[in-house]
PDB file of C-alpha atoms in Angstrom:
ATOM      1  CA  VAL A 411       5.901  24.986  38.921  1.00  0.00           C
ATOM      2  CA  PHE A 412       7.260  24.931  35.339  1.00  0.00           C
ATOM      3  CA  VAL A 413      10.904  25.726  34.801  1.00  0.00           C
ATOM      4  CA  ASP A 414      11.686  28.300  32.157  1.00  0.00           C
ATOM      5  CA  SER A 415      13.283  26.511  29.233  1.00  0.00           C
ATOM      6  CA  PRO A 416      14.759  27.873  26.016  1.00  0.00           C
ATOM      7  CA  VAL A 417      12.504  25.553  23.990  1.00  0.00           C
ATOM      8  CA  PRO A 418       8.811  26.365  24.144  1.00  0.00           C
ATOM      9  CA  THR A 419       6.702  23.562  25.582  1.00  0.00           C
ATOM     10  CA  SER A 420       4.330  23.703  22.621  1.00  0.00           C
ATOM     11  CA  PHE A 421       7.101  22.076  20.537  1.00  0.00           C
ATOM     12  CA  PHE A 422       7.008  19.001  22.778  1.00  0.00           C
ATOM     13  CA  TRP A 423       3.216  18.830  22.633  1.00  0.00           C
ATOM     14  CA  ASN A 424       3.259  19.073  18.836  1.00  0.00           C
ATOM     15  CA  ALA A 425       6.011  16.478  18.536  1.00  0.00           C
ATOM     16  CA  GLY A 426       4.130  14.142  20.852  1.00  0.00           C
ATOM     17  CA  ALA A 427       0.899  14.704  18.950  1.00  0.00           C
ATOM     18  CA  LEU A 428       2.665  13.472  15.809  1.00  0.00           C
ATOM     19  CA  ALA A 429       4.894  10.749  17.266  1.00  0.00           C
ATOM     20  CA  ILE A 430       2.426   8.974  19.548  1.00  0.00           C
ATOM     21  CA  PRO A 431      -0.169   8.107  16.845  1.00  0.00           C
ATOM     22  CA  VAL A 432       2.582   6.972  14.457  1.00  0.00           C
ATOM     23  CA  ALA A 433       4.114   4.773  17.181  1.00  0.00           C
ATOM     24  CA  LEU A 434       0.751   3.267  18.118  1.00  0.00           C
ATOM     25  CA  SER A 435      -0.082   2.635  14.467  1.00  0.00           C
ATOM     26  CA  PHE A 436       3.328   1.026  13.957  1.00  0.00           C
ATOM     27  CA  VAL A 437       2.758  -1.306  16.907  1.00  0.00           C
ATOM     28  CA  ALA A 438      -0.739  -2.173  15.687  1.00  0.00           C
ATOM     29  CA  PHE A 439       0.418  -2.952  12.150  1.00  0.00           C
ATOM     30  CA  ALA A 440       3.472  -4.848  13.382  1.00  0.00           C
ATOM     31  CA  LEU A 441       1.260  -7.022  15.580  1.00  0.00           C
ATOM     32  CA  THR A 442      -1.158  -7.520  12.695  1.00  0.00           C
ATOM     33  CA  PHE A 443       1.579  -8.563  10.263  1.00  0.00           C
ATOM     34  CA  TRP A 444       3.190 -10.770  12.924  1.00  0.00           C
ATOM     35  CA  LEU A 445       0.130 -12.576  14.321  1.00  0.00           C
ATOM     36  CA  LEU A 446      -2.150 -13.020  11.299  1.00  0.00           C
ATOM     37  CA  PRO A 447       0.005 -15.028   8.865  1.00  0.00           C
ATOM     38  CA  ASN A 448      -0.242 -18.794   9.225  1.00  0.00           C
ATOM     39  CA  ARG A 449       3.527 -19.197   9.447  1.00  0.00           C
ATOM     40  CA  ARG A 450       6.389 -18.032  11.597  1.00  0.00           C
ATOM     41  CA  VAL A 451       7.343 -14.450  10.827  1.00  0.00           C
ATOM     42  CA  HIS A 452      10.263 -12.574  12.347  1.00  0.00           C
ATOM     43  CA  LEU A 453       9.930  -8.969  13.472  1.00  0.00           C
ATOM     44  CA  ARG A 454      13.048  -8.005  11.533  1.00  0.00           C
ATOM     45  CA  HIS A 455      11.195  -8.933   8.344  1.00  0.00           C
ATOM     46  CA  ILE A 456       7.906  -7.166   9.024  1.00  0.00           C
ATOM     47  CA  TRP A 457       9.034  -3.831  10.415  1.00  0.00           C
ATOM     48  CA  PRO A 458       9.496  -2.172   6.965  1.00  0.00           C
ATOM     49  CA  GLY A 459       5.919  -3.039   5.989  1.00  0.00           C
ATOM     50  CA  ALA A 460       4.592  -1.982   9.399  1.00  0.00           C
ATOM     51  CA  LEU A 461       6.483   1.319   9.241  1.00  0.00           C
ATOM     52  CA  LEU A 462       5.229   1.989   5.727  1.00  0.00           C
ATOM     53  CA  ALA A 463       1.685   1.150   6.842  1.00  0.00           C
ATOM     54  CA  ALA A 464       1.911   3.400   9.908  1.00  0.00           C
ATOM     55  CA  LEU A 465       3.259   6.372   7.961  1.00  0.00           C
ATOM     56  CA  GLY A 466       0.782   5.776   5.143  1.00  0.00           C
ATOM     57  CA  PHE A 467      -2.128   5.446   7.579  1.00  0.00           C
ATOM     58  CA  GLU A 468      -1.254   8.686   9.350  1.00  0.00           C
ATOM     59  CA  GLY A 469      -0.840  10.445   6.004  1.00  0.00           C
ATOM     60  CA  LEU A 470      -4.170   9.050   4.798  1.00  0.00           C
ATOM     61  CA  LYS A 471      -5.881  10.272   7.960  1.00  0.00           C
ATOM     62  CA  VAL A 472      -4.669  13.813   7.435  1.00  0.00           C
ATOM     63  CA  GLY A 473      -5.324  13.810   3.687  1.00  0.00           C
ATOM     64  CA  PHE A 474      -8.744  12.210   3.947  1.00  0.00           C
ATOM     65  CA  ALA A 475      -9.829  14.600   6.702  1.00  0.00           C
ATOM     66  CA  ALA A 476      -8.734  17.574   4.590  1.00  0.00           C
ATOM     67  CA  TYR A 477     -10.554  16.161   1.552  1.00  0.00           C
ATOM     68  CA  VAL A 478     -13.800  15.557   3.432  1.00  0.00           C
ATOM     69  CA  GLU A 479     -13.632  18.948   5.128  1.00  0.00           C
ATOM     70  CA  HIS A 480     -12.802  21.099   2.121  1.00  0.00           C
ATOM     71  CA  PHE A 481     -13.695  19.355  -1.123  1.00  0.00           C
ATOM     72  CA  ALA A 482     -16.332  16.703  -0.585  1.00  0.00           C
ATOM     73  CA  SER A 483     -20.020  17.440  -0.538  1.00  0.00           C
ATOM     74  CA  PHE A 484     -21.421  13.954  -0.156  1.00  0.00           C
ATOM     75  CA  ASP A 485     -24.483  15.132   1.753  1.00  0.00           C
ATOM     76  CA  VAL A 486     -25.601  17.265  -1.203  1.00  0.00           C
ATOM     77  CA  ILE A 487     -25.400  14.371  -3.638  1.00  0.00           C
ATOM     78  CA  TYR A 488     -26.364  11.394  -1.483  1.00  0.00           C
ATOM     79  CA  GLY A 489     -28.339  12.997   1.329  1.00  0.00           C
ATOM     80  CA  SER A 490     -28.295  11.130   4.615  1.00  0.00           C
ATOM     81  CA  LEU A 491     -26.423   8.186   3.052  1.00  0.00           C
ATOM     82  CA  GLY A 492     -23.397  10.401   2.399  1.00  0.00           C
ATOM     83  CA  SER A 493     -21.733   9.492   5.668  1.00  0.00           C
ATOM     84  CA  VAL A 494     -22.144   5.773   4.922  1.00  0.00           C
ATOM     85  CA  ILE A 495     -20.523   6.247   1.524  1.00  0.00           C
ATOM     86  CA  VAL A 496     -17.657   8.214   3.077  1.00  0.00           C
ATOM     87  CA  LEU A 497     -17.175   5.458   5.671  1.00  0.00           C
ATOM     88  CA  LEU A 498     -17.131   2.736   3.013  1.00  0.00           C
ATOM     89  CA  PHE A 499     -14.634   4.703   0.937  1.00  0.00           C
ATOM     90  CA  TRP A 500     -12.409   5.161   4.005  1.00  0.00           C
ATOM     91  CA  VAL A 501     -12.542   1.426   4.736  1.00  0.00           C
ATOM     92  CA  TYR A 502     -11.634   0.671   1.111  1.00  0.00           C
ATOM     93  CA  VAL A 503      -8.642   3.033   1.131  1.00  0.00           C
ATOM     94  CA  VAL A 504      -7.312   1.722   4.458  1.00  0.00           C
ATOM     95  CA  ALA A 505      -7.821  -1.910   3.417  1.00  0.00           C
ATOM     96  CA  SER A 506      -5.878  -1.255   0.209  1.00  0.00           C
ATOM     97  CA  LEU A 507      -3.054   0.271   2.235  1.00  0.00           C
ATOM     98  CA  VAL A 508      -2.967  -2.662   4.660  1.00  0.00           C
ATOM     99  CA  ILE A 509      -2.913  -5.231   1.849  1.00  0.00           C
ATOM    100  CA  PHE A 510      -0.139  -3.387   0.000  1.00  0.00           C
ATOM    101  CA  CYS A 511       1.997  -3.003   3.128  1.00  0.00           C
ATOM    102  CA  GLY A 512       1.338  -6.626   4.077  1.00  0.00           C
ATOM    103  CA  GLU A 513       2.691  -7.644   0.685  1.00  0.00           C
ATOM    104  CA  VAL A 514       5.755  -5.492   1.304  1.00  0.00           C
ATOM    105  CA  ALA A 515       6.266  -7.194   4.674  1.00  0.00           C
ATOM    106  CA  ALA A 516       5.841 -10.622   3.076  1.00  0.00           C
ATOM    107  CA  GLU A 517       8.434  -9.929   0.375  1.00  0.00           C
ATOM    108  CA  VAL A 518      11.155  -8.511   2.639  1.00  0.00           C
ATOM    109  CA  PRO A 519      12.607 -11.917   3.630  1.00  0.00           C
ATOM    110  CA  HIS A 520      12.814 -12.965  -0.024  1.00  0.00           C
ATOM    111  CA  VAL A 521      14.562  -9.735  -0.961  1.00  0.00           C
ATOM    112  CA  ILE A 522      17.029 -10.113   1.921  1.00  0.00           C
ATOM    113  CA  ARG A 523      17.882 -13.672   0.796  1.00  0.00           C
ATOM    114  CA  GLY A 524      18.259 -12.484  -2.807  1.00  0.00           C
ATOM    115  CA  GLU A 525      15.569 -14.797  -4.148  1.00  0.00           C
ATOM    116  CA  PRO A 526      13.816 -13.949  -7.417  1.00  0.00           C
ATOM    117  CA  ARG A 527      10.441 -12.301  -7.216  1.00  0.00           C
ATOM    118  CA  HIS A 528       7.477 -14.597  -6.807  1.00  0.00           C
ATOM    119  CA  GLY A 529       5.629 -15.185 -10.028  1.00  0.00           C
ATOM    120  CA  HIS A 530       8.573 -14.041 -12.144  1.00  0.00           C
ATOM    121  CA  ALA A 531      11.400 -16.475 -12.658  1.00  0.00           C
ATOM    122  CA  ALA A 532      14.329 -14.534 -14.077  1.00  0.00           C
ATOM    123  CA  ALA A 533      16.192 -16.135 -16.928  1.00  0.00           C
ATOM    124  CA  GLU A 534      19.813 -17.019 -16.339  1.00  0.00           C
ATOM    125  CA  ASP A 535      21.108 -14.353 -18.720  1.00  0.00           C
ATOM    126  CA  GLU A 536      18.546 -11.771 -17.601  1.00  0.00           C
ATOM    127  CA  GLN A 537      19.544  -9.403 -14.843  1.00  0.00           C
ATOM    128  CA  ASN A 538      17.081  -9.156 -11.983  1.00  0.00           C
ATOM    129  CA  ASP A 539      17.180  -5.363 -11.944  1.00  0.00           C
ATOM    130  CA  TRP A 540      14.236  -3.572 -10.342  1.00  0.00           C
ATOM    131  CA  ARG A 541      14.731  -0.498 -12.503  1.00  0.00           C
ATOM    132  CA  GLU A 542      14.215  -2.528 -15.657  1.00  0.00           C
ATOM    133  CA  SER A 543      11.105  -4.098 -14.131  1.00  0.00           C
ATOM    134  CA  VAL A 544       9.608  -0.703 -13.288  1.00  0.00           C
ATOM    135  CA  LEU A 545      10.365   0.607 -16.769  1.00  0.00           C
ATOM    136  CA  ALA A 546       8.787  -2.512 -18.311  1.00  0.00           C
ATOM    137  CA  VAL A 547       5.613  -1.975 -16.282  1.00  0.00           C
ATOM    138  CA  LEU A 548       5.449   1.712 -17.252  1.00  0.00           C
ATOM    139  CA  ARG A 549       6.116   0.842 -20.883  1.00  0.00           C
ATOM    140  CA  GLY A 550       3.320  -1.722 -20.752  1.00  0.00           C
ATOM    141  CA  LEU A 551       0.915   0.880 -19.397  1.00  0.00           C
ATOM    142  CA  VAL A 552       1.674   3.347 -22.163  1.00  0.00           C
ATOM    143  CA  PHE A 553       2.551   1.343 -25.254  1.00  0.00           C
ATOM    144  CA  ALA A 554       0.853  -1.626 -26.830  1.00  0.00           C
ATOM    145  CA  GLY A 555       2.670  -4.920 -26.568  1.00  0.00           C
ATOM    146  CA  ASP A 556       4.542  -6.631 -29.387  1.00  0.00           C
ATOM    147  CA  GLU A 557       1.912  -9.352 -29.543  1.00  0.00           C
ATOM    148  CA  VAL A 558      -0.285  -9.676 -32.578  1.00  0.00           C
ATOM    149  CA  PRO A 559      -3.935  -9.317 -31.602  1.00  0.00           C
ATOM    150  CA  ALA A 560      -5.887 -12.533 -31.807  1.00  0.00           C
ATOM    151  CA  GLU A 561      -8.320 -12.930 -34.669  1.00  0.00           C
ATOM    152  CA  PRO A 562     -11.943 -12.833 -33.548  1.00  0.00           C
ATOM    153  CA  HIS A 563     -13.701 -16.185 -33.606  1.00  0.00           C
ATOM    154  CA  ARG A 564     -15.966 -16.378 -36.636  1.00  0.00           C
ATOM    155  CA  HIS A 565     -18.913 -18.664 -36.806  1.00  0.00           C
ATOM    156  CA  ASP A 566     -19.031 -20.470 -40.131  1.00  0.00           C
ATOM    157  CA  ASP A 567     -22.530 -21.501 -41.180  1.00  0.00           C
ATOM    158  CA  ARG A 568     -21.220 -24.194 -43.542  1.00  0.00           C
ATOM    159  CA  THR A 569     -19.663 -26.245 -40.739  1.00  0.00           C
ATOM    160  CA  SER A 570     -22.689 -26.274 -38.497  1.00  0.00           C
ATOM    161  CA  GLY A 571     -25.668 -28.468 -39.061  1.00  0.00           C
TER     162      GLY A 571
END
């Protein structure tokens, strides 16, 4: 019944096993990012966030399954509640991914139009360079700011009473 082909059929099964879940996840996230906002959203603006969410979700599935299988021993520590804790952690990780990718999808139209980032109005002489922004964030995580720490509030007994 099957025709001999130079490409083994297991390649097609493996490719389908990877492509079909990614495609279904992409459709699910695209519908989520399209239908849930309370404003009109175009598909051309949400597909980057949906694609990032689909790829991230599939990567999280594989990574989380490997972690639970090989490294985690929740049942030893938490007993019968271990599976509940694992489930709650999985929900937390996926929710964080969905919120991050939803933010990416929400910012795409502003980036396409060349608008400044929300919450950060660039000065006229300041370049709106993303590399400088990333370096500023990293610098802020490592080094202390140039601000002088505030003096602690001291209670003076002479002024009260």
